[in-house]
Short mmCIF file of C-alpha atoms in Angstrom, two decimals:
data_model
loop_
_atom_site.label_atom_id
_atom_site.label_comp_id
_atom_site.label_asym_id
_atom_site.label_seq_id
_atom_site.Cartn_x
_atom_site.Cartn_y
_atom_site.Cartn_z
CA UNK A 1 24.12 -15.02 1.59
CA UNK A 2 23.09 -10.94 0.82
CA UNK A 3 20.66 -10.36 3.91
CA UNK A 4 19.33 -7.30 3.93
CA UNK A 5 16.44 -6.33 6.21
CA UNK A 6 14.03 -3.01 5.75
CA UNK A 7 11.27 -1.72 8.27
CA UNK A 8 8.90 0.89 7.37
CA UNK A 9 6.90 1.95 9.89
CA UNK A 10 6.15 -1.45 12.19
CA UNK A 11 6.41 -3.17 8.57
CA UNK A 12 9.49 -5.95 7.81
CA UNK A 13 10.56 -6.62 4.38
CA UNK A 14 13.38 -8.79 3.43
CA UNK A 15 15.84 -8.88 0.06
CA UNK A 16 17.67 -12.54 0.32
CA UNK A 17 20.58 -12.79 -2.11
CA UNK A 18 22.92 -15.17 -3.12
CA UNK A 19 26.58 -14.20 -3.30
CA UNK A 20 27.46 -17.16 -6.15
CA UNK A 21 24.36 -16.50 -8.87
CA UNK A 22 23.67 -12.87 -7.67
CA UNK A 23 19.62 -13.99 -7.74
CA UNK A 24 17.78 -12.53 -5.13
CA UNK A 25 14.11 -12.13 -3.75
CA UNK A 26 12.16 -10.03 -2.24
CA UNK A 27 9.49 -10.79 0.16
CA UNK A 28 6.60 -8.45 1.63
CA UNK A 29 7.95 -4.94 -0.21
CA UNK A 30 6.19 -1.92 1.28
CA UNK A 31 5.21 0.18 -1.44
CA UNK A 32 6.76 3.36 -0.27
CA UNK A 33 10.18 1.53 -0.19
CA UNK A 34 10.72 0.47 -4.05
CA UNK A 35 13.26 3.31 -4.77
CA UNK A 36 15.24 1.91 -1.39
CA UNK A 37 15.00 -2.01 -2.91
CA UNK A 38 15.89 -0.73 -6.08
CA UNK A 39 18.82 0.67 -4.36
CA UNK A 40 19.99 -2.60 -2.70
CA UNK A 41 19.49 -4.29 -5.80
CA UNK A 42 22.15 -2.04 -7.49
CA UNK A 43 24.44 -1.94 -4.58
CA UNK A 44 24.97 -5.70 -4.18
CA UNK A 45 24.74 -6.48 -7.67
CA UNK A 46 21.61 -8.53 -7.02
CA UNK A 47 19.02 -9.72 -10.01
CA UNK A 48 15.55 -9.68 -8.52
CA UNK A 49 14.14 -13.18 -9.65
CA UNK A 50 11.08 -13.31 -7.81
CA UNK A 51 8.81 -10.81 -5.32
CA UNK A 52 7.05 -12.78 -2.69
CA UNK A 53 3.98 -11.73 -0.35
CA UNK A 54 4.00 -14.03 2.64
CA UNK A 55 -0.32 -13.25 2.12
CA UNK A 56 -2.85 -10.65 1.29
CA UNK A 57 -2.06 -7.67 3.39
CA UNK A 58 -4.64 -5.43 4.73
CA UNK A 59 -2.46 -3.10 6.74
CA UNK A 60 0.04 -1.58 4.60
CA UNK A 61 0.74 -1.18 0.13
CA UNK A 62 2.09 -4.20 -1.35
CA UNK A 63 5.36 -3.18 -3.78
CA UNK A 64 4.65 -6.75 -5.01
CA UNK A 65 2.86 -5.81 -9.04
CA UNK A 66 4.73 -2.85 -9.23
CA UNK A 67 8.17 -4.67 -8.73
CA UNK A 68 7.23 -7.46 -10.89
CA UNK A 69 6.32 -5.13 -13.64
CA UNK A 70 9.04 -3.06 -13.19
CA UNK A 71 11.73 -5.92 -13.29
CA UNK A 72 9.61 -8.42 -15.64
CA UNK A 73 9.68 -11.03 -12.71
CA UNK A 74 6.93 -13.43 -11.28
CA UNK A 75 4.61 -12.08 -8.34
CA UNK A 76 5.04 -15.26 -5.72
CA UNK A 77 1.57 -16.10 -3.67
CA UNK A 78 0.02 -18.84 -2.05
CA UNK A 79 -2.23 -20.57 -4.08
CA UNK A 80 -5.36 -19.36 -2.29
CA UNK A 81 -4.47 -15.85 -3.21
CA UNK A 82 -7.39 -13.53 -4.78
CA UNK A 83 -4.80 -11.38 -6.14
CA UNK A 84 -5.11 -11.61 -10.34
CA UNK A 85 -1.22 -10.18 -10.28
CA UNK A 86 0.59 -13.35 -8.81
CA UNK A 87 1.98 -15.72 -11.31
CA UNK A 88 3.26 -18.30 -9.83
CA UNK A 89 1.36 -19.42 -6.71
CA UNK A 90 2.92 -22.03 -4.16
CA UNK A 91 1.31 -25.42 -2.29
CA UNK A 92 2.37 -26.22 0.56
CA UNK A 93 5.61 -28.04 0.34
CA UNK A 94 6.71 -26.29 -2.71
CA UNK A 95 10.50 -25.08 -2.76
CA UNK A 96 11.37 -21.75 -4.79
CA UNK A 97 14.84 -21.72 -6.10
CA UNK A 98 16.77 -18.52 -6.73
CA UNK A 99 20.28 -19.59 -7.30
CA UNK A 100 21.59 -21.62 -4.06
CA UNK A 101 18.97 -20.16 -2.49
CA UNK A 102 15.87 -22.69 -1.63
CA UNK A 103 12.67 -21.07 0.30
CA UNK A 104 10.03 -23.68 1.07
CA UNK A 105 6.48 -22.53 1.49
CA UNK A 106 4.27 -23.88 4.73
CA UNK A 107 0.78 -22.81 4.37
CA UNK A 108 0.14 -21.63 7.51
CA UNK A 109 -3.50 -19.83 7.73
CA UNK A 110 -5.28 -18.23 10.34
CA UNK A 111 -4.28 -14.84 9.58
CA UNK A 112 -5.50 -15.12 5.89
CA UNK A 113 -6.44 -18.41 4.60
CA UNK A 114 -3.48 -17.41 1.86
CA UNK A 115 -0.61 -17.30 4.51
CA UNK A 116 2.71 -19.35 4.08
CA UNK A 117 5.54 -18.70 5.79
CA UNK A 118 8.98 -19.55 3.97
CA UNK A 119 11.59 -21.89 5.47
CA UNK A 120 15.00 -20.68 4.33
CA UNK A 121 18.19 -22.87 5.96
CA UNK A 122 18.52 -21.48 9.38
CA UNK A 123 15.77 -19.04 9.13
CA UNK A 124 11.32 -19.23 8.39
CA UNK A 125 9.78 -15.97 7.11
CA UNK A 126 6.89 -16.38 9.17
CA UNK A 127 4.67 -12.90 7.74
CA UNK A 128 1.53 -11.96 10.00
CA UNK A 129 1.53 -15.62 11.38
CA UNK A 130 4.13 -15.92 14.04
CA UNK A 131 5.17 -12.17 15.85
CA UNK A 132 7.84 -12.08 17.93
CA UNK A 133 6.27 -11.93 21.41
CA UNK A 134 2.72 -12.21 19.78
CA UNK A 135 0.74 -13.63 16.53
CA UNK A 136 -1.06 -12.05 13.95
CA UNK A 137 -4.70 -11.07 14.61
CA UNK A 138 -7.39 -13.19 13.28
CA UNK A 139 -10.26 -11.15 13.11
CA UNK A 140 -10.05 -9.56 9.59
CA UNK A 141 -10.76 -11.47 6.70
CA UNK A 142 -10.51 -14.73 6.01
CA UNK A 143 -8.91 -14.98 9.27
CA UNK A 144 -9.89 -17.91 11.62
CA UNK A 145 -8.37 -18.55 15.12
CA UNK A 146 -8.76 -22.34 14.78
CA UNK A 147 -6.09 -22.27 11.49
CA UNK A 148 -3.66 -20.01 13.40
CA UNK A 149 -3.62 -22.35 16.38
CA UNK A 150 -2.91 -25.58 14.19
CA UNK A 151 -0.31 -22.98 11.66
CA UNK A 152 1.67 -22.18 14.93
CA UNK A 153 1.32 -25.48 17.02
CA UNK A 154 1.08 -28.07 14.23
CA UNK A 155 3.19 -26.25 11.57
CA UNK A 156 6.16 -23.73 12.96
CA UNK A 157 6.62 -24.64 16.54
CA UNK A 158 7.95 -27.75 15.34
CA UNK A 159 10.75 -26.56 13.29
CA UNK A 160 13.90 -27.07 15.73
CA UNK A 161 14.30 -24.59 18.54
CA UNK A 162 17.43 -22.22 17.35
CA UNK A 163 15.48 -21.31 13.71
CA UNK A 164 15.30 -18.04 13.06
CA UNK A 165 12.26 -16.08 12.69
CA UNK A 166 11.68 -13.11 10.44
CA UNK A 167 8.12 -11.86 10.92
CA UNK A 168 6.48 -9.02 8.64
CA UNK A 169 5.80 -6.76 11.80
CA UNK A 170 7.73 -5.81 14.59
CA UNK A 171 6.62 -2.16 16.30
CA UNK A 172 9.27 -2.37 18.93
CA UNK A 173 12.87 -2.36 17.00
CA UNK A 174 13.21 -6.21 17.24
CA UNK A 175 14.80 -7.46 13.92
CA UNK A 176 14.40 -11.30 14.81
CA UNK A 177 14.00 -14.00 16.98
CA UNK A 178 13.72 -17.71 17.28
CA UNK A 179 11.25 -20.54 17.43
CA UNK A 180 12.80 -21.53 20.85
CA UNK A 181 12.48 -18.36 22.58
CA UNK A 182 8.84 -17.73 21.32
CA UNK A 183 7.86 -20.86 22.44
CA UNK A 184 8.99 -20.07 25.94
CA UNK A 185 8.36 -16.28 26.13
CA UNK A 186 5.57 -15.36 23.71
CA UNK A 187 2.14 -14.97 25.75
CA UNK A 188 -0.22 -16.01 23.22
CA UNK A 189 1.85 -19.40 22.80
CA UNK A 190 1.51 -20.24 26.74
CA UNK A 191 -2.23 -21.01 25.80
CA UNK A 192 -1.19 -24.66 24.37
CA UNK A 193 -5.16 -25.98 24.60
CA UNK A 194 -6.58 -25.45 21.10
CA UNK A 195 -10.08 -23.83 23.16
CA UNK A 196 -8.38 -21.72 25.34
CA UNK A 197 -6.20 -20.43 22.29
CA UNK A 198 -9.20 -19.26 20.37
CA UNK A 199 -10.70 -18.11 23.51
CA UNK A 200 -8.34 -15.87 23.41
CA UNK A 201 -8.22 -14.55 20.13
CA UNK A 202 -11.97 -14.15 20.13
CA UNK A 203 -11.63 -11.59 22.81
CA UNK A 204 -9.01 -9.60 21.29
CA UNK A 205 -10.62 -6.32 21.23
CA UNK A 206 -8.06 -4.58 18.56
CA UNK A 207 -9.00 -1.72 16.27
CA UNK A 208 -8.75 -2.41 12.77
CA UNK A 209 -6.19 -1.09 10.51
CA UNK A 210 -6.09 2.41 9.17
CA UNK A 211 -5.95 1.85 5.35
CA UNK A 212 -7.72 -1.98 5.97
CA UNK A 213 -10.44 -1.12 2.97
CA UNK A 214 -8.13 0.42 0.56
CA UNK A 215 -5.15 -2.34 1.90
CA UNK A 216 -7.44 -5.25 0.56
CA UNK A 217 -8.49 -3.68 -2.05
CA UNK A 218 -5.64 -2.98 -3.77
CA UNK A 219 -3.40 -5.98 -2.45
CA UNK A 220 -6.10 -8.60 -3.14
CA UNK A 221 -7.27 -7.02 -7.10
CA UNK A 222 -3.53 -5.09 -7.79
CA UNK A 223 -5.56 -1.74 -8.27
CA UNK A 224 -4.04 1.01 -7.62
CA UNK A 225 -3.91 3.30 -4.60
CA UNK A 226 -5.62 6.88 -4.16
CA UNK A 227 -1.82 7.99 -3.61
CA UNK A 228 -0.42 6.41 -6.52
CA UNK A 229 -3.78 7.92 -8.44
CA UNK A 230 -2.88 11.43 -6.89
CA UNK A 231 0.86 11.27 -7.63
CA UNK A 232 0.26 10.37 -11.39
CA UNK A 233 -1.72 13.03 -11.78
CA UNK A 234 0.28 15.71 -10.27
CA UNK A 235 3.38 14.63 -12.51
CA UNK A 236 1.35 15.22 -15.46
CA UNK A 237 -0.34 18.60 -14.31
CA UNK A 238 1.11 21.93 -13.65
CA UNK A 239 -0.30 24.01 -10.57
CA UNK A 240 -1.01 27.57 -10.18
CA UNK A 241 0.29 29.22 -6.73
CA UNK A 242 -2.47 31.44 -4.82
CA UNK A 243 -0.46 34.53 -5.52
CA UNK A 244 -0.54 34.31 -9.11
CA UNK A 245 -5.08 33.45 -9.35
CA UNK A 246 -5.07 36.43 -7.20
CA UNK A 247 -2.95 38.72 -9.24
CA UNK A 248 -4.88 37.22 -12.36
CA UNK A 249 -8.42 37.69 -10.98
CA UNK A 250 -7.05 41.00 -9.23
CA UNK A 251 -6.09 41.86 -13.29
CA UNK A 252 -9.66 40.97 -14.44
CA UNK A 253 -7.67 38.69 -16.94
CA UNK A 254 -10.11 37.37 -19.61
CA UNK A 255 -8.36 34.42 -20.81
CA UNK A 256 -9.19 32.33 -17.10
CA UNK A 257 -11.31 30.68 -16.18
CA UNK A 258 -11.45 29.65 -12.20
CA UNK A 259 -13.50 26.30 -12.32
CA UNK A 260 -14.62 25.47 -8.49
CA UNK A 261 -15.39 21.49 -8.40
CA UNK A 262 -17.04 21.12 -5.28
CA UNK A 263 -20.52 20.25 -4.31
CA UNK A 264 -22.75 23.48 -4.27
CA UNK A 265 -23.00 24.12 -0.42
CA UNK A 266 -19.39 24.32 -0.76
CA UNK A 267 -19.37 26.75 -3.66
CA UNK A 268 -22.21 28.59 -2.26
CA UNK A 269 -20.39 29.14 1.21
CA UNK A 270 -17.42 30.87 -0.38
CA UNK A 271 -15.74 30.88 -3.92
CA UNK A 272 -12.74 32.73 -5.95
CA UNK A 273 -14.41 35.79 -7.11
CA UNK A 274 -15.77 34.73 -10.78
CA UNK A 275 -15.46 31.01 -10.28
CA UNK A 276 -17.26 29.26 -12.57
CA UNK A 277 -19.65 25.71 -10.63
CA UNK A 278 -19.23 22.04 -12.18
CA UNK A 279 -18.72 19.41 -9.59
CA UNK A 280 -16.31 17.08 -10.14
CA UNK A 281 -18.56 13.86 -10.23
CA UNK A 282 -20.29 15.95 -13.41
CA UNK A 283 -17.20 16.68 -15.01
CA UNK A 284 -17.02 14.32 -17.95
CA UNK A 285 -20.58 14.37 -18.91
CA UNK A 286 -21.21 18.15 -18.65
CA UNK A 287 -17.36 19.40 -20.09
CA UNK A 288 -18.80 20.06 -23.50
CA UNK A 289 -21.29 22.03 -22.53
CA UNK A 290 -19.46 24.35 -19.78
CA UNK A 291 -16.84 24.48 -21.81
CA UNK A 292 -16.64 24.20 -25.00
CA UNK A 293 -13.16 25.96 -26.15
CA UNK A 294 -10.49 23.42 -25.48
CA UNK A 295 -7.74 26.02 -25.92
CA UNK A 296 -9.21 28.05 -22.93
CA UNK A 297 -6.73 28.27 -19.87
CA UNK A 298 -8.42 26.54 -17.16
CA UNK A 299 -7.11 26.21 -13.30
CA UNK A 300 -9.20 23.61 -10.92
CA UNK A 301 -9.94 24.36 -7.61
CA UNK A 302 -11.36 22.43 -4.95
CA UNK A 303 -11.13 22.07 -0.72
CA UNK A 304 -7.66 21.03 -0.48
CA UNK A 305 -5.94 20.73 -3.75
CA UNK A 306 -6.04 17.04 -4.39
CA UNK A 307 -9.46 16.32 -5.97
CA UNK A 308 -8.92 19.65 -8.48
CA UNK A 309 -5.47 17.57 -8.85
CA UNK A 310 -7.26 15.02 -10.55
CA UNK A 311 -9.65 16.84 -12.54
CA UNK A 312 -7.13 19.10 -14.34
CA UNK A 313 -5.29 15.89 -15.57
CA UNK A 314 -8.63 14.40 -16.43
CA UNK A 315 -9.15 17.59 -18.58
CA UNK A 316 -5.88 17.17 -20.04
CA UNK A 317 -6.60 13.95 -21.34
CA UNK A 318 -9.87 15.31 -22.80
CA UNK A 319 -7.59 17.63 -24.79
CA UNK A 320 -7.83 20.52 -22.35
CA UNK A 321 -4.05 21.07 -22.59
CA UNK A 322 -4.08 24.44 -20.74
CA UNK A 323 -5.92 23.23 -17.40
CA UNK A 324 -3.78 23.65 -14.12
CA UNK A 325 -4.82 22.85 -10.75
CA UNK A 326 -4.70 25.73 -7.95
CA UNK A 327 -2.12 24.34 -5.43
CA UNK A 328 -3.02 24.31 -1.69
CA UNK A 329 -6.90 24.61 -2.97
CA UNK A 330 -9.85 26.38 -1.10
CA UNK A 331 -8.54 26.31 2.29
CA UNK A 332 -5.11 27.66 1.63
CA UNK A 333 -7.08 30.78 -0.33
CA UNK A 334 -9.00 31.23 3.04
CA UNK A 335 -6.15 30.98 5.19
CA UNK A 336 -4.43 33.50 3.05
CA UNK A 337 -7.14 36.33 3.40
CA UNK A 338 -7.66 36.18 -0.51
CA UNK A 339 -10.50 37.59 -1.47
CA UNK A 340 -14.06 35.41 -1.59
CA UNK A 341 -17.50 35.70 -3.10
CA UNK A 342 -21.11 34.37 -2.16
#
């Protein structure tokens, strides 16, 4: 078997081989790390045959649509999953087969109703279920402490003692543990009384995740992210450094125009000398209007470069093929000592 095991951040993911077929799979990609799997892939010879989310992550990017598109292979999810992407969704008891390799899904809820873990030979995938020296939280949602307790009591901690267990998080270096040394060591599984267990979990008093809206959102409908949004547009729109607006404006050149797209307290408070106003949230309905030459050459400005980002590709697509977008934005103009007007 090809094992290969990749943290990002406090974040596990996990490309399973098999050296006779070369079939692999990938379970809980990160999607910062799809370059890195693609590199695996290619240096073991592997052929991705399925991508697997253990459930519906609210902490971190799934890689999970983006592989599957990428590679024309099946998004695997539980069978409760609200994502539209997965195509082939597991019961419990179901066994995926990737060459020799057989991964058998337990439902095991409580962190999401869609958890499974995977039971692999010697070794479960547990996800956010099972943590080595902890359990996943179960206050976000569709998280219930009641279907944790029976997932870990009724479900893993009866798989024998020396499995291995490969959770999606681990924040402290850990790469793996086992079902026999949880079960003695982990603190949340001392409380073995189904009250006291959710007791416990009730009074967790944990912050919630730092991307948990956007997470959900585009794990659970396979939108995409406001990074991914950002880094399209930035490959398909050229950028104009301070020093070269300033020279222009400096040059009274005619053929610019300096379009500010913040709100008007912003514009009011301090603008590139000349800029013309059209907020960004007006931009589509009002381009006509403000400007009506499409051959004009236009550069975008905003607070911080990444909302002017979007609206000079926008205006590209409108057939505004000379817009740019001034890199760094507003507060790199100030910061410079460039010149301003009220």
């Amino acid at each position: 078997m090809i094992f290969e095991q990749v943290a990002t951040g406090g974040c596990q993911s996990y490309l399973v081989g098999c050296e006779a077929t070369q079939a692999a799979v990938l379970i809980d990609p990160e999607l910062s790390r799809i370059d890195h799997y693609r590199g695996l892939l290619t240096r073991h010879g592997l052929t991705l045959k399925y991508v697997i989310d253990t459930h519906t992550h609210a902490d971190h990017f799934s890689a999970s649509k983006a592989l599957g598109k990428a590679f024309g292979v099946p998004v695997v999810m539980h069978r409760l999953s609200p994502a539209p992407h997965a195509d082939l969704r597991l019961d419990d008891g179901d066994t995926l087969i990737a060459g020799e390799l057989k991964l058998k899904a337990l439902h095991t809820p409580g962190h999401t109703r869609d958890s499974m873990s995977l039971l692999m030979g010697d070794r479960v995938f547990t996800g956010d279920t099972l943590l080595i020296g902890g359990t996943g939280r179960s206050d976000l949602p569709t998280g219930d402490p009641h279907q944790l307790y029976e997932s870990l009591f009724d479900v893993l901690l009866r798989l024998p003692a020396e499995t291995l267990v490969f959770p999606a998080h681990d924040y402290k270096g850990r790469s793996h543990s086992t079902i026999g040394a949880e079960k003695a060591d982990n603190p949340r599984l001392q409380k073995t009384d189904r009250a006291d267990f959710v007791a416990m979990m009730e009074a967790l008093d944990l912050q919630a995740p730092t991307h948990l809206t956007e997470a959900l959102r585009t794990n659970m409908s396979g939108g995409k992210t406001v990074a991914q949004l950002l880094s399209e547009a930035a490959a398909r729109t050229p950028f104009m450094a301070l020093e070269e607006l300033k020279d222009r404006i400096g040059g009274n050149s005619r053929d610019l125009i300096v379009l500010d797209i913040r709100e008007k307290d912003a514009f009011d408070g301090g603008r590139v000398p000349g800029a013309k106003h059209l907020p960004r949230g007006q931009l589509e309905l009002r381009v006509n209007t403000e400007l009506p030459d499409p051959t004009a050459r236009i550069v975008t400005c905003c607070e911080f470069g990444k909302i002017s980002t979007l609206a000079a590709a926008t205006l590209r697509e409108l057939g505004y093929t000379r817009a740019v977008a001034l890199d760094g934005g507003m507060k790199a103009w100030r910061e410079a000592g460039y010149p301003l007007e009220n």
